[in-house]
């Protein structure tokens, strides 16, 4: 049964909005979630001392609706009986009897639709693994923290509840067909957006990456995840990449004529690299625009798990012999591995955002980020960090000597015409960011 900590006043039953009977505060089910300011919290921990300490802390942070349970069973009984509308369950992993993992599994099977923060003294690797385990559950995981959790991190997690509670309605896209792609190709419904890349030491704009969007007459802008796989499967990717290369090079030529001395990165599929004339074709396109091969970097991601085979490797070597830049994209994810780094003459290593954003305070990914930069430096490759979303990310990358950054902190993908305005904004804040 519910154990109410004596430290918490008023006690649980009256502080949490009841889902039964007349609610003090409207119950979860009866109101627009976004209207609520205060999440109702339920702390689950077998250690009464810890329960008391964490709830006192939460109270001092201004949270008033706090309940406690000293076992998973007590918490499940409480939530299952619908006696309390809980928004966020903060639970310990290591409990006797029903442990945190089983508790969360059962919670996922119940009709609980709130959020969860996992607390554990087990260290970052366990916490990370638990986060992965929970990813497939119908629970909203706000995060996992080492115990005891400090005020600052708890605040971040609970703020996350505020921002994720009313998620933007997900557009459900139809499944496109090969015929749709063909029609799009004929009507040229493609648009490129460009995302800036800047030098971490000087702050200078070094180039942009071209990101493809499908300007669909009914569905609006469709992002690459919605159609690149299909284009690869149905043989449309060849013509599509030709279009992307032509448009990106035309834009680059315009920027260079305007005096911007920058380069362009374009994503290519493994399928493109299988075409025997790909390297020759790209060479011809660049010459036609009077650009230099050094101005173009081709980014390669292996989307399927397999070793790079002879035909794509041949194309990559040909491209490199013409002095195009070659980038291993999403480095660190399952498909872009050390074996590819060993076998392909890459000039640039792009570290996936999963190893970049938040690395400063994450003891698990930070060494991997530092290690990746170290490997690239020793191999003489340029390093590009993706997913730089905060000033913390930016500062850490400067400290560890990464070369180039890209991400929302610097600029979102934008239409080519907007680059000038973005640059003016960026240059205004640049001095502060490269001050130390
Ligand atoms: P990518 O090359 O890793 O591109 C980065 C993706 O992350 C882009 O999404 C970009 O909008 C997004 N992004 C950029 N900065 C941040 C950040 O700070 N935080 C977060 N959370 N996200 C960020 P997008 O445009 O949807 O592209 C997804 C993927 O589609 C690309 O991943 C690339 O692999 C592929 N793609 C894009 N354009 C093309 C193309 O022309 N041809 C091919 N074959 N693939 C493309
Ligand atoms: Ca890319
Ligand atoms: Ca990437």
JSON list of C-alpha atoms in Angstrom, two decimals, residues 286-406:
[
{"chain": "A", "resi": 286, "resn": "UNK", "atom": "CA", "xyz": [31.81, 20.51, -61.47]},
{"chain": "A", "resi": 287, "resn": "UNK", "atom": "CA", "xyz": [33.82, 21.52, -64.54]},
{"chain": "A", "resi": 288, "resn": "UNK", "atom": "CA", "xyz": [30.69, 22.77, -66.25]},
{"chain": "A", "resi": 289, "resn": "UNK", "atom": "CA", "xyz": [30.15, 25.20, -63.35]},
{"chain": "A", "resi": 290, "resn": "UNK", "atom": "CA", "xyz": [33.84, 26.16, -63.38]},
{"chain": "A", "resi": 291, "resn": "UNK", "atom": "CA", "xyz": [34.14, 24.99, -59.80]},
{"chain": "A", "resi": 292, "resn": "UNK", "atom": "CA", "xyz": [36.99, 23.03, -58.35]},
{"chain": "A", "resi": 293, "resn": "UNK", "atom": "CA", "xyz": [36.58, 19.43, -57.07]},
{"chain": "A", "resi": 294, "resn": "UNK", "atom": "CA", "xyz": [37.97, 20.63, -53.73]},
{"chain": "A", "resi": 295, "resn": "UNK", "atom": "CA", "xyz": [34.80, 22.72, -53.40]},
{"chain": "A", "resi": 296, "resn": "UNK", "atom": "CA", "xyz": [32.60, 19.63, -53.17]},
{"chain": "A", "resi": 297, "resn": "UNK", "atom": "CA", "xyz": [32.48, 16.99, -50.46]},
{"chain": "A", "resi": 298, "resn": "UNK", "atom": "CA", "xyz": [30.41, 13.86, -50.95]},
{"chain": "A", "resi": 299, "resn": "UNK", "atom": "CA", "xyz": [28.96, 12.47, -47.73]},
{"chain": "A", "resi": 300, "resn": "UNK", "atom": "CA", "xyz": [28.42, 8.75, -47.58]},
{"chain": "A", "resi": 301, "resn": "UNK", "atom": "CA", "xyz": [26.27, 6.91, -45.07]},
{"chain": "A", "resi": 302, "resn": "UNK", "atom": "CA", "xyz": [25.87, 3.21, -45.22]},
{"chain": "A", "resi": 303, "resn": "UNK", "atom": "CA", "xyz": [22.19, 2.71, -44.52]},
{"chain": "A", "resi": 304, "resn": "UNK", "atom": "CA", "xyz": [22.30, -1.04, -44.69]},
{"chain": "A", "resi": 305, "resn": "UNK", "atom": "CA", "xyz": [24.53, -3.23, -42.64]},
{"chain": "A", "resi": 306, "resn": "UNK", "atom": "CA", "xyz": [27.13, -4.59, -44.97]},
{"chain": "A", "resi": 307, "resn": "UNK", "atom": "CA", "xyz": [30.77, -4.25, -45.77]},
{"chain": "A", "resi": 308, "resn": "UNK", "atom": "CA", "xyz": [31.53, -1.83, -48.55]},
{"chain": "A", "resi": 309, "resn": "UNK", "atom": "CA", "xyz": [31.74, -3.84, -51.76]},
{"chain": "A", "resi": 310, "resn": "UNK", "atom": "CA", "xyz": [34.08, -3.43, -54.72]},
{"chain": "A", "resi": 311, "resn": "UNK", "atom": "CA", "xyz": [31.94, -1.25, -57.03]},
{"chain": "A", "resi": 312, "resn": "UNK", "atom": "CA", "xyz": [31.23, 1.60, -54.55]},
{"chain": "A", "resi": 313, "resn": "UNK", "atom": "CA", "xyz": [34.80, 1.48, -53.31]},
{"chain": "A", "resi": 314, "resn": "UNK", "atom": "CA", "xyz": [36.05, 1.87, -56.87]},
{"chain": "A", "resi": 315, "resn": "UNK", "atom": "CA", "xyz": [33.84, 4.93, -57.34]},
{"chain": "A", "resi": 316, "resn": "UNK", "atom": "CA", "xyz": [35.05, 6.45, -54.07]},
{"chain": "A", "resi": 317, "resn": "UNK", "atom": "CA", "xyz": [38.68, 5.97, -55.04]},
{"chain": "A", "resi": 318, "resn": "UNK", "atom": "CA", "xyz": [37.99, 7.57, -58.46]},
{"chain": "A", "resi": 319, "resn": "UNK", "atom": "CA", "xyz": [36.30, 10.53, -56.79]},
{"chain": "A", "resi": 320, "resn": "UNK", "atom": "CA", "xyz": [39.22, 10.97, -54.46]},
{"chain": "A", "resi": 321, "resn": "UNK", "atom": "CA", "xyz": [41.69, 10.76, -57.33]},
{"chain": "A", "resi": 322, "resn": "UNK", "atom": "CA", "xyz": [39.85, 13.75, -58.83]},
{"chain": "A", "resi": 323, "resn": "UNK", "atom": "CA", "xyz": [40.35, 15.56, -55.47]},
{"chain": "A", "resi": 324, "resn": "UNK", "atom": "CA", "xyz": [36.74, 15.57, -54.30]},
{"chain": "A", "resi": 325, "resn": "UNK", "atom": "CA", "xyz": [36.30, 15.52, -50.54]},
{"chain": "A", "resi": 326, "resn": "UNK", "atom": "CA", "xyz": [34.89, 12.30, -49.09]},
{"chain": "A", "resi": 327, "resn": "UNK", "atom": "CA", "xyz": [33.11, 12.29, -45.77]},
{"chain": "A", "resi": 328, "resn": "UNK", "atom": "CA", "xyz": [32.09, 9.36, -43.60]},
{"chain": "A", "resi": 329, "resn": "UNK", "atom": "CA", "xyz": [28.70, 10.51, -42.34]},
{"chain": "A", "resi": 330, "resn": "UNK", "atom": "CA", "xyz": [27.06, 9.51, -39.02]},
{"chain": "A", "resi": 331, "resn": "UNK", "atom": "CA", "xyz": [30.36, 8.18, -37.72]},
{"chain": "A", "resi": 332, "resn": "UNK", "atom": "CA", "xyz": [29.86, 6.13, -34.59]},
{"chain": "A", "resi": 333, "resn": "UNK", "atom": "CA", "xyz": [26.49, 4.69, -35.54]},
{"chain": "A", "resi": 334, "resn": "UNK", "atom": "CA", "xyz": [26.21, 0.99, -36.33]},
{"chain": "A", "resi": 335, "resn": "UNK", "atom": "CA", "xyz": [26.70, 1.37, -40.04]},
{"chain": "A", "resi": 336, "resn": "UNK", "atom": "CA", "xyz": [29.59, 3.79, -40.22]},
{"chain": "A", "resi": 337, "resn": "UNK", "atom": "CA", "xyz": [32.37, 1.96, -38.62]},
{"chain": "A", "resi": 338, "resn": "UNK", "atom": "CA", "xyz": [36.08, 1.70, -38.14]},
{"chain": "A", "resi": 339, "resn": "UNK", "atom": "CA", "xyz": [36.26, -0.87, -40.95]},
{"chain": "A", "resi": 340, "resn": "UNK", "atom": "CA", "xyz": [34.98, 1.72, -43.45]},
{"chain": "A", "resi": 341, "resn": "UNK", "atom": "CA", "xyz": [37.40, 4.26, -42.08]},
{"chain": "A", "resi": 342, "resn": "UNK", "atom": "CA", "xyz": [40.20, 1.78, -42.66]},
{"chain": "A", "resi": 343, "resn": "UNK", "atom": "CA", "xyz": [39.14, 0.80, -46.18]},
{"chain": "A", "resi": 344, "resn": "UNK", "atom": "CA", "xyz": [37.97, 4.04, -47.83]},
{"chain": "A", "resi": 345, "resn": "UNK", "atom": "CA", "xyz": [40.16, 7.08, -48.53]},
{"chain": "A", "resi": 346, "resn": "UNK", "atom": "CA", "xyz": [37.96, 9.49, -46.58]},
{"chain": "A", "resi": 347, "resn": "UNK", "atom": "CA", "xyz": [39.07, 13.08, -46.02]},
{"chain": "A", "resi": 348, "resn": "UNK", "atom": "CA", "xyz": [36.53, 13.97, -43.37]},
{"chain": "A", "resi": 349, "resn": "UNK", "atom": "CA", "xyz": [34.89, 12.30, -40.41]},
{"chain": "A", "resi": 350, "resn": "UNK", "atom": "CA", "xyz": [31.43, 13.51, -39.38]},
{"chain": "A", "resi": 351, "resn": "UNK", "atom": "CA", "xyz": [30.59, 12.56, -35.86]},
{"chain": "A", "resi": 352, "resn": "UNK", "atom": "CA", "xyz": [26.96, 11.63, -35.42]},
{"chain": "A", "resi": 353, "resn": "UNK", "atom": "CA", "xyz": [24.90, 13.90, -33.20]},
{"chain": "A", "resi": 354, "resn": "UNK", "atom": "CA", "xyz": [24.30, 11.02, -30.78]},
{"chain": "A", "resi": 355, "resn": "UNK", "atom": "CA", "xyz": [27.90, 11.51, -29.65]},
{"chain": "A", "resi": 356, "resn": "UNK", "atom": "CA", "xyz": [27.88, 15.30, -29.73]},
{"chain": "A", "resi": 357, "resn": "UNK", "atom": "CA", "xyz": [24.84, 16.91, -28.17]},
{"chain": "A", "resi": 358, "resn": "UNK", "atom": "CA", "xyz": [25.03, 16.72, -24.38]},
{"chain": "A", "resi": 359, "resn": "UNK", "atom": "CA", "xyz": [28.50, 15.16, -24.35]},
{"chain": "A", "resi": 360, "resn": "UNK", "atom": "CA", "xyz": [29.90, 17.63, -21.82]},
{"chain": "A", "resi": 361, "resn": "UNK", "atom": "CA", "xyz": [27.83, 16.15, -19.02]},
{"chain": "A", "resi": 362, "resn": "UNK", "atom": "CA", "xyz": [27.63, 12.59, -20.24]},
{"chain": "A", "resi": 363, "resn": "UNK", "atom": "CA", "xyz": [30.46, 10.40, -19.01]},
{"chain": "A", "resi": 364, "resn": "UNK", "atom": "CA", "xyz": [29.50, 7.69, -21.46]},
{"chain": "A", "resi": 365, "resn": "UNK", "atom": "CA", "xyz": [29.52, 9.55, -24.75]},
{"chain": "A", "resi": 366, "resn": "UNK", "atom": "CA", "xyz": [32.15, 12.17, -24.00]},
{"chain": "A", "resi": 367, "resn": "UNK", "atom": "CA", "xyz": [35.08, 9.72, -24.18]},
{"chain": "A", "resi": 368, "resn": "UNK", "atom": "CA", "xyz": [33.66, 8.42, -27.47]},
{"chain": "A", "resi": 369, "resn": "UNK", "atom": "CA", "xyz": [33.52, 11.94, -28.88]},
{"chain": "A", "resi": 370, "resn": "UNK", "atom": "CA", "xyz": [37.05, 12.67, -27.73]},
{"chain": "A", "resi": 371, "resn": "UNK", "atom": "CA", "xyz": [38.21, 9.31, -29.06]},
{"chain": "A", "resi": 372, "resn": "UNK", "atom": "CA", "xyz": [36.62, 9.90, -32.48]},
{"chain": "A", "resi": 373, "resn": "UNK", "atom": "CA", "xyz": [38.24, 13.33, -32.78]},
{"chain": "A", "resi": 374, "resn": "UNK", "atom": "CA", "xyz": [41.54, 11.76, -31.72]},
{"chain": "A", "resi": 375, "resn": "UNK", "atom": "CA", "xyz": [41.31, 8.99, -34.32]},
{"chain": "A", "resi": 376, "resn": "UNK", "atom": "CA", "xyz": [40.45, 11.47, -37.06]},
{"chain": "A", "resi": 377, "resn": "UNK", "atom": "CA", "xyz": [43.34, 13.75, -36.12]},
{"chain": "A", "resi": 378, "resn": "UNK", "atom": "CA", "xyz": [45.81, 10.90, -36.15]},
{"chain": "A", "resi": 379, "resn": "UNK", "atom": "CA", "xyz": [44.56, 9.84, -39.56]},
{"chain": "A", "resi": 380, "resn": "UNK", "atom": "CA", "xyz": [44.83, 13.40, -40.85]},
{"chain": "A", "resi": 381, "resn": "UNK", "atom": "CA", "xyz": [41.07, 13.77, -41.41]},
{"chain": "A", "resi": 382, "resn": "UNK", "atom": "CA", "xyz": [39.03, 16.88, -40.91]},
{"chain": "A", "resi": 383, "resn": "UNK", "atom": "CA", "xyz": [36.49, 16.50, -38.09]},
{"chain": "A", "resi": 384, "resn": "UNK", "atom": "CA", "xyz": [32.92, 17.76, -38.33]},
{"chain": "A", "resi": 385, "resn": "UNK", "atom": "CA", "xyz": [30.56, 17.53, -35.36]},
{"chain": "A", "resi": 386, "resn": "UNK", "atom": "CA", "xyz": [26.85, 17.23, -36.12]},
{"chain": "A", "resi": 387, "resn": "UNK", "atom": "CA", "xyz": [24.00, 18.11, -33.79]},
{"chain": "A", "resi": 388, "resn": "UNK", "atom": "CA", "xyz": [25.64, 21.05, -32.04]},
{"chain": "A", "resi": 389, "resn": "UNK", "atom": "CA", "xyz": [22.56, 22.33, -30.27]},
{"chain": "A", "resi": 390, "resn": "UNK", "atom": "CA", "xyz": [23.86, 24.30, -27.30]},
{"chain": "A", "resi": 391, "resn": "UNK", "atom": "CA", "xyz": [26.70, 26.58, -26.27]},
{"chain": "A", "resi": 392, "resn": "UNK", "atom": "CA", "xyz": [27.89, 23.77, -23.99]},
{"chain": "A", "resi": 393, "resn": "UNK", "atom": "CA", "xyz": [28.26, 21.50, -27.03]},
{"chain": "A", "resi": 394, "resn": "UNK", "atom": "CA", "xyz": [30.11, 24.28, -28.85]},
{"chain": "A", "resi": 395, "resn": "UNK", "atom": "CA", "xyz": [32.55, 24.98, -26.02]},
{"chain": "A", "resi": 396, "resn": "UNK", "atom": "CA", "xyz": [33.40, 21.32, -25.46]},
{"chain": "A", "resi": 397, "resn": "UNK", "atom": "CA", "xyz": [34.13, 20.82, -29.17]},
{"chain": "A", "resi": 398, "resn": "UNK", "atom": "CA", "xyz": [36.47, 23.81, -29.11]},
{"chain": "A", "resi": 399, "resn": "UNK", "atom": "CA", "xyz": [38.23, 22.40, -26.08]},
{"chain": "A", "resi": 400, "resn": "UNK", "atom": "CA", "xyz": [38.83, 19.02, -27.64]},
{"chain": "A", "resi": 401, "resn": "UNK", "atom": "CA", "xyz": [40.03, 20.47, -30.92]},
{"chain": "A", "resi": 402, "resn": "UNK", "atom": "CA", "xyz": [37.25, 19.45, -33.32]},
{"chain": "A", "resi": 403, "resn": "UNK", "atom": "CA", "xyz": [37.53, 21.42, -36.59]},
{"chain": "A", "resi": 404, "resn": "UNK", "atom": "CA", "xyz": [34.01, 22.18, -37.79]},
{"chain": "A", "resi": 405, "resn": "UNK", "atom": "CA", "xyz": [30.54, 22.35, -36.25]},
{"chain": "A", "resi": 406, "resn": "UNK", "atom": "CA", "xyz": [27.07, 22.06, -37.63]}
]
